[in-house]
Amino acid sequence: MKNILIGTAALAMLATAALAESHSVVRLGTEGAYPPYNFINDAGEVDGFERELGDELCKRAELTCEWTTNDWDSIIPNLTSGNYDAIIAGMSITDERKDVIDFTQNYTPPSPSAFAAMSADLDLESAVISAQTGTIQAAHVTSMGGATLLEFANPDETIAAVKNGEADAVMADKDFLIPVVEESGGDMSFVGEDVALGGGIGMGFRKSDPELREKFDTAIQSMKDDGTLNALIVKHLGEDSPKF
Amino acid sequence: MEAAILTACADPSTLSGLSWLVCYLTTGKHMAFYGSFGTVLLLLAVTAPVALGFGFAAAMAARSRIWPLSWFGRGYIAIVRGVPDIAFFLFFVIALDQFFEWLRHEVKCPDWDQPVWQGNDFVVCSAAKLPLNNSAQWVHEAYGFSLAVITFAIVFGAFAANVLYGAMRAVPRAQLETAEAYGMTQRQTFWRILVPQMWVYALPGLSNLWMVLIKATPLLFLLGVEDIVYWARELGGSKTAKFTDYPHGDWRMWYFLALLVFYLAFTWVSEKVLNRLMARLTHGQATVGGEAQRKTVGKAA
Amino acid sequence: MSCWDTVQMYALRSLGYGERLLPRDDFTICQQVTLIGSGMMWNVYFGVLALAAGFFLATALALGKASPQLWLRKPAQWFIFVFRGSPLFIQFFFAYFAFLSLKQLSPLFDPFSSAWMGALVVLFLNTAAYSGEIFHGALMSVPKGDMEAADAYGFTGWARFRKITWPTMLRLAWPAYTNEAIFLFHATTLVFFSGFPARQQKGDALYYANYFADKTFNPFIPYPILAGYFILVTLVIIGVFGLVNRRLNRHLPVARKMRMRLRAPLMR
């Protein structure tokens, strides 16, 4: 008991010793498991479209940023309780989420979600479809009538389930599925129509933190205006991904 | 050595066989994976004594004659033991973090006029943040780690309290009566007679608790600590050539196999050490102790 | 919509009956209590069946581990070591992988990749290992005098085991076995959390608690509800096991009964 109090006190003092004004460092929270948007590279660092985008936005907004990873499940509660200041994790702008946090304008156009399967002539209406728990795709599958939803905790497992036959198809953001389908050597292919879900991807902020959101919003706008955002989209998400 | 590896691994796509594997196993990400074994061991090393402390305090509270204290001790033991540890981990860390920040907020920013809860947002003044936003990354990690330690300690403290409470009552009544007859005060009886004797009764339960604690560490990733399971999943998942220099299929099986070996080995070593400790604790005890030794060695083996 | 309507819609949702779509907005406490309670049925299902089946395997393992025969003792020792020495998390992972590959061999294994069967098997083996160790410990501490008395009365073989050794072993093991039962019920929350996928949103209590935490972005309501349910279950277990304990100890004088209770170590 005593030890822990001393430990915490020591930490608190350390934290205080490193004093400076508020918001001099902005902490960006991401999942680190959703390529090409964000993933952990071979060196163990956050990498991908959002890494490059986030760093550029911080530069334009003249902020110092730190990256941190958090489990997808608790990514919003940890933002609202102040463990980091922004979410930049391939998070689609939805009404549900807007009740709790504020988004910047989108930094990718509403991009389609798609189904990928091992056989091209699959009837999606009666198929078993895997999706990551708590995503807009999982919510969509539940409203598809005859389809059966199979939920997994992380995106890798949803793909693995299709490969091992547990699920007939996987539903996810098309940008996430494109490299998977390409690399599968013809085993997997897109099936059915793409579905437009959500209002594009944006950065999430606490509702009580409008100034910070404003800064990033302005930075995103400036990247849209000078075409650098489109260039980033092409570089990371591919030629076919919708642009502004 | 390191420099040699770095240059040799500059272009992994040209490598094959053993040299590919060597390069693969020495990426920064793998280093983080190896480091996380240290994190888990450190967590166990810190949590065990802290949890024991919590348990001891709670067992004493439960025995207390002051009823609010006794009521509190019993309530803590009963409630925390009744709840699955995952359910606890899923919301408790955020609550604990908010509690600490709120305390600091009250002290550091007394003239803050906005509410702490604004809708869903928990907002404290920036001087009360734990750790401060601009402190180094390692401070954030150390803070996350200490929150994990406290959470584990609270959960396992309740189980330890249960064991210690039983052990305190298992010390033969006659021993305490003799102490009182010699004119010792309650306090002296407790610290000089009861506490030294109870460990023999408590050790089988405590060593089992240690085994449970080891096996609860895969839940660490729920507490935001990047532990061995997090990295094993991250490394094992199939990787396409676009995002890594070392593309591979679904290798989670191999990484989890490594974890399995780690846990089995660790359990094996723990059992050996605990058996030796038990033999030592009962050594030289009266005939009842010898009898107890025979029994407990059988149980723990 | 009244709370009673919600109960009718969702009380059996975890089994696939009632309203197909889970609530999506305007979440009420009533919905959370009902759905998490509905999920509890799976926790109870896994807990009760695994415990009941595990009891018999545990007895066999305890006898195996105590056996003088090497070919009986070694497998029992290894089984207990592997299942007690590794986290349930990892056992679920391997079991799911193994069942998926067995499925390719024969349709006989189809149900095993679903939670209701596959997870039950893992929990059964896991609890058998832990209980087996507890029973083994108890078997080792059956008083020598009891066995000698049995010999004197001419008990041998099966009759001696059934009438003397086994009841005494159970009596000694019971407090620790109660703890094991509590732990097992807690462990059932891992089934959908890390082991097996949830199909058509049919999951256990933790699954629904997680769902609500995810949708309302507020973990402070669903998880305490879940905790409340588990405290109830734990109380029931302690009650039921306490009754059995009384029955097992009914022949003992009061003073010794007390001592038995106090010596209860936590075994797991």
PDB file of N, CA and C in Angstrom, chain A residues 73 76 96-97 100 128 134 139 142 145 147-152 164 166, chain C residues 20-21 24 96 100 103-104 113 197-201 207 210 214-215 217:
ATOM      1  N   ASP A  73     -11.695  -1.075 -29.128  1.00  0.00           N
ATOM      2  CA  ASP A  73     -12.868  -1.135 -28.252  1.00  0.00           C
ATOM      3  C   ASP A  73     -13.005   0.079 -27.340  1.00  0.00           C
ATOM      4  N   ILE A  76     -12.754   5.427 -27.892  1.00  0.00           N
ATOM      5  CA  ILE A  76     -13.527   6.647 -27.617  1.00  0.00           C
ATOM      6  C   ILE A  76     -13.582   6.976 -26.118  1.00  0.00           C
ATOM      7  N   GLU A  96     -24.085   8.281 -34.644  1.00  0.00           N
ATOM      8  CA  GLU A  96     -23.899   7.711 -33.311  1.00  0.00           C
ATOM      9  C   GLU A  96     -22.684   8.313 -32.628  1.00  0.00           C
ATOM     10  N   ARG A  97     -21.565   8.305 -33.344  1.00  0.00           N
ATOM     11  CA  ARG A  97     -20.329   8.794 -32.743  1.00  0.00           C
ATOM     12  C   ARG A  97     -20.382  10.297 -32.526  1.00  0.00           C
ATOM     13  N   VAL A 100     -21.226  11.777 -29.209  1.00  0.00           N
ATOM     14  CA  VAL A 100     -20.300  11.706 -28.091  1.00  0.00           C
ATOM     15  C   VAL A 100     -19.032  12.524 -28.325  1.00  0.00           C
ATOM     16  N   VAL A 128     -22.549 -16.196 -44.448  1.00  0.00           N
ATOM     17  CA  VAL A 128     -21.987 -15.848 -43.146  1.00  0.00           C
ATOM     18  C   VAL A 128     -20.907 -14.801 -43.397  1.00  0.00           C
ATOM     19  N   GLY A 134     -18.017  -3.751 -33.460  1.00  0.00           N
ATOM     20  CA  GLY A 134     -18.101  -2.320 -33.187  1.00  0.00           C
ATOM     21  C   GLY A 134     -17.785  -1.417 -34.360  1.00  0.00           C
ATOM     22  N   ALA A 139     -22.464  -3.270 -38.023  1.00  0.00           N
ATOM     23  CA  ALA A 139     -23.833  -2.789 -37.873  1.00  0.00           C
ATOM     24  C   ALA A 139     -24.606  -3.001 -39.171  1.00  0.00           C
ATOM     25  N   THR A 142     -25.837  -6.661 -39.716  1.00  0.00           N
ATOM     26  CA  THR A 142     -27.015  -7.057 -38.926  1.00  0.00           C
ATOM     27  C   THR A 142     -28.305  -6.616 -39.590  1.00  0.00           C
ATOM     28  N   GLY A 145     -30.849  -8.553 -43.495  1.00  0.00           N
ATOM     29  CA  GLY A 145     -31.827  -9.624 -43.694  1.00  0.00           C
ATOM     30  C   GLY A 145     -31.257 -10.991 -43.399  1.00  0.00           C
ATOM     31  N   ALA A 147     -28.392 -12.465 -43.958  1.00  0.00           N
ATOM     32  CA  ALA A 147     -26.970 -12.701 -43.711  1.00  0.00           C
ATOM     33  C   ALA A 147     -26.692 -12.916 -42.229  1.00  0.00           C
ATOM     34  N   THR A 148     -25.689 -13.751 -41.956  1.00  0.00           N
ATOM     35  CA  THR A 148     -25.314 -14.036 -40.573  1.00  0.00           C
ATOM     36  C   THR A 148     -24.023 -13.299 -40.248  1.00  0.00           C
ATOM     37  N   LEU A 149     -24.045 -12.552 -39.159  1.00  0.00           N
ATOM     38  CA  LEU A 149     -22.851 -11.793 -38.770  1.00  0.00           C
ATOM     39  C   LEU A 149     -21.966 -12.639 -37.861  1.00  0.00           C
ATOM     40  N   LEU A 150     -20.673 -12.644 -38.184  1.00  0.00           N
ATOM     41  CA  LEU A 150     -19.691 -13.338 -37.352  1.00  0.00           C
ATOM     42  C   LEU A 150     -18.674 -12.277 -36.929  1.00  0.00           C
ATOM     43  N   GLU A 151     -18.601 -12.019 -35.623  1.00  0.00           N
ATOM     44  CA  GLU A 151     -17.790 -10.877 -35.190  1.00  0.00           C
ATOM     45  C   GLU A 151     -16.446 -11.286 -34.605  1.00  0.00           C
ATOM     46  N   PHE A 152     -15.409 -10.557 -34.975  1.00  0.00           N
ATOM     47  CA  PHE A 152     -14.079 -10.798 -34.430  1.00  0.00           C
ATOM     48  C   PHE A 152     -13.537  -9.510 -33.824  1.00  0.00           C
ATOM     49  N   ASN A 164     -10.022 -19.518 -43.734  1.00  0.00           N
ATOM     50  CA  ASN A 164     -10.176 -20.881 -43.219  1.00  0.00           C
ATOM     51  C   ASN A 164     -11.602 -21.412 -43.331  1.00  0.00           C
ATOM     52  N   GLU A 166     -14.458 -20.338 -42.103  1.00  0.00           N
ATOM     53  CA  GLU A 166     -15.409 -20.097 -41.031  1.00  0.00           C
ATOM     54  C   GLU A 166     -16.492 -19.122 -41.494  1.00  0.00           C
TER      55      GLU A 166
ATOM     56  N   ARG C  20     -34.712  -9.486 -33.620  1.00  0.00           N
ATOM     57  CA  ARG C  20     -33.457  -9.807 -34.280  1.00  0.00           C
ATOM     58  C   ARG C  20     -32.406  -8.719 -34.112  1.00  0.00           C
ATOM     59  N   LEU C  21     -32.848  -7.485 -34.277  1.00  0.00           N
ATOM     60  CA  LEU C  21     -31.892  -6.386 -34.183  1.00  0.00           C
ATOM     61  C   LEU C  21     -31.703  -5.958 -32.729  1.00  0.00           C
ATOM     62  N   ARG C  24     -30.333   0.113 -31.035  1.00  0.00           N
ATOM     63  CA  ARG C  24     -29.289   0.913 -31.681  1.00  0.00           C
ATOM     64  C   ARG C  24     -29.210   2.337 -31.178  1.00  0.00           C
ATOM     65  N   TYR C  96      -9.362 -23.400 -30.957  1.00  0.00           N
ATOM     66  CA  TYR C  96     -10.119 -22.922 -32.113  1.00  0.00           C
ATOM     67  C   TYR C  96      -9.392 -23.293 -33.410  1.00  0.00           C
ATOM     68  N   LEU C 100     -10.769 -26.066 -36.151  1.00  0.00           N
ATOM     69  CA  LEU C 100     -10.960 -25.677 -37.549  1.00  0.00           C
ATOM     70  C   LEU C 100     -10.280 -26.661 -38.482  1.00  0.00           C
ATOM     71  N   LYS C 103     -12.105 -29.933 -38.619  1.00  0.00           N
ATOM     72  CA  LYS C 103     -13.330 -29.787 -39.377  1.00  0.00           C
ATOM     73  C   LYS C 103     -13.119 -30.188 -40.841  1.00  0.00           C
ATOM     74  N   GLN C 104     -11.918 -29.900 -41.350  1.00  0.00           N
ATOM     75  CA  GLN C 104     -11.625 -30.242 -42.741  1.00  0.00           C
ATOM     76  C   GLN C 104     -11.583 -31.754 -42.924  1.00  0.00           C
ATOM     77  N   SER C 113     -16.295 -25.940 -33.931  1.00  0.00           N
ATOM     78  CA  SER C 113     -15.802 -24.586 -34.157  1.00  0.00           C
ATOM     79  C   SER C 113     -16.816 -23.546 -33.702  1.00  0.00           C
ATOM     80  N   PRO C 197     -15.809 -16.803 -32.184  1.00  0.00           N
ATOM     81  CA  PRO C 197     -16.573 -15.668 -32.714  1.00  0.00           C
ATOM     82  C   PRO C 197     -18.043 -15.749 -32.294  1.00  0.00           C
ATOM     83  N   ALA C 198     -18.661 -14.594 -32.149  1.00  0.00           N
ATOM     84  CA  ALA C 198     -20.087 -14.559 -31.839  1.00  0.00           C
ATOM     85  C   ALA C 198     -20.858 -14.562 -33.145  1.00  0.00           C
ATOM     86  N   ARG C 199     -21.855 -15.440 -33.237  1.00  0.00           N
ATOM     87  CA  ARG C 199     -22.616 -15.585 -34.472  1.00  0.00           C
ATOM     88  C   ARG C 199     -23.971 -14.897 -34.301  1.00  0.00           C
ATOM     89  N   GLN C 200     -24.323 -14.057 -35.244  1.00  0.00           N
ATOM     90  CA  GLN C 200     -25.599 -13.344 -35.222  1.00  0.00           C
ATOM     91  C   GLN C 200     -25.857 -12.650 -33.900  1.00  0.00           C
ATOM     92  N   GLN C 201     -24.803 -12.124 -33.340  1.00  0.00           N
ATOM     93  CA  GLN C 201     -24.905 -11.357 -32.102  1.00  0.00           C
ATOM     94  C   GLN C 201     -25.528 -12.161 -30.967  1.00  0.00           C
ATOM     95  N   TYR C 207     -20.285 -10.208 -23.719  1.00  0.00           N
ATOM     96  CA  TYR C 207     -20.467  -9.763 -25.101  1.00  0.00           C
ATOM     97  C   TYR C 207     -21.466  -8.606 -25.166  1.00  0.00           C
ATOM     98  N   ASN C 210     -20.145  -5.482 -23.493  1.00  0.00           N
ATOM     99  CA  ASN C 210     -19.201  -4.874 -24.412  1.00  0.00           C
ATOM    100  C   ASN C 210     -19.943  -4.107 -25.515  1.00  0.00           C
ATOM    101  N   ASP C 214     -19.731  -0.145 -26.102  1.00  0.00           N
ATOM    102  CA  ASP C 214     -19.297   0.296 -27.404  1.00  0.00           C
ATOM    103  C   ASP C 214     -20.272   1.291 -28.036  1.00  0.00           C
ATOM    104  N   LYS C 215     -21.553   1.043 -27.836  1.00  0.00           N
ATOM    105  CA  LYS C 215     -22.564   1.889 -28.473  1.00  0.00           C
ATOM    106  C   LYS C 215     -22.823   3.151 -27.680  1.00  0.00           C
ATOM    107  N   PHE C 217     -20.670   4.375 -25.507  1.00  0.00           N
ATOM    108  CA  PHE C 217     -19.372   4.972 -25.191  1.00  0.00           C
ATOM    109  C   PHE C 217     -19.237   5.239 -23.710  1.00  0.00           C
TER     110      PHE C 217
END
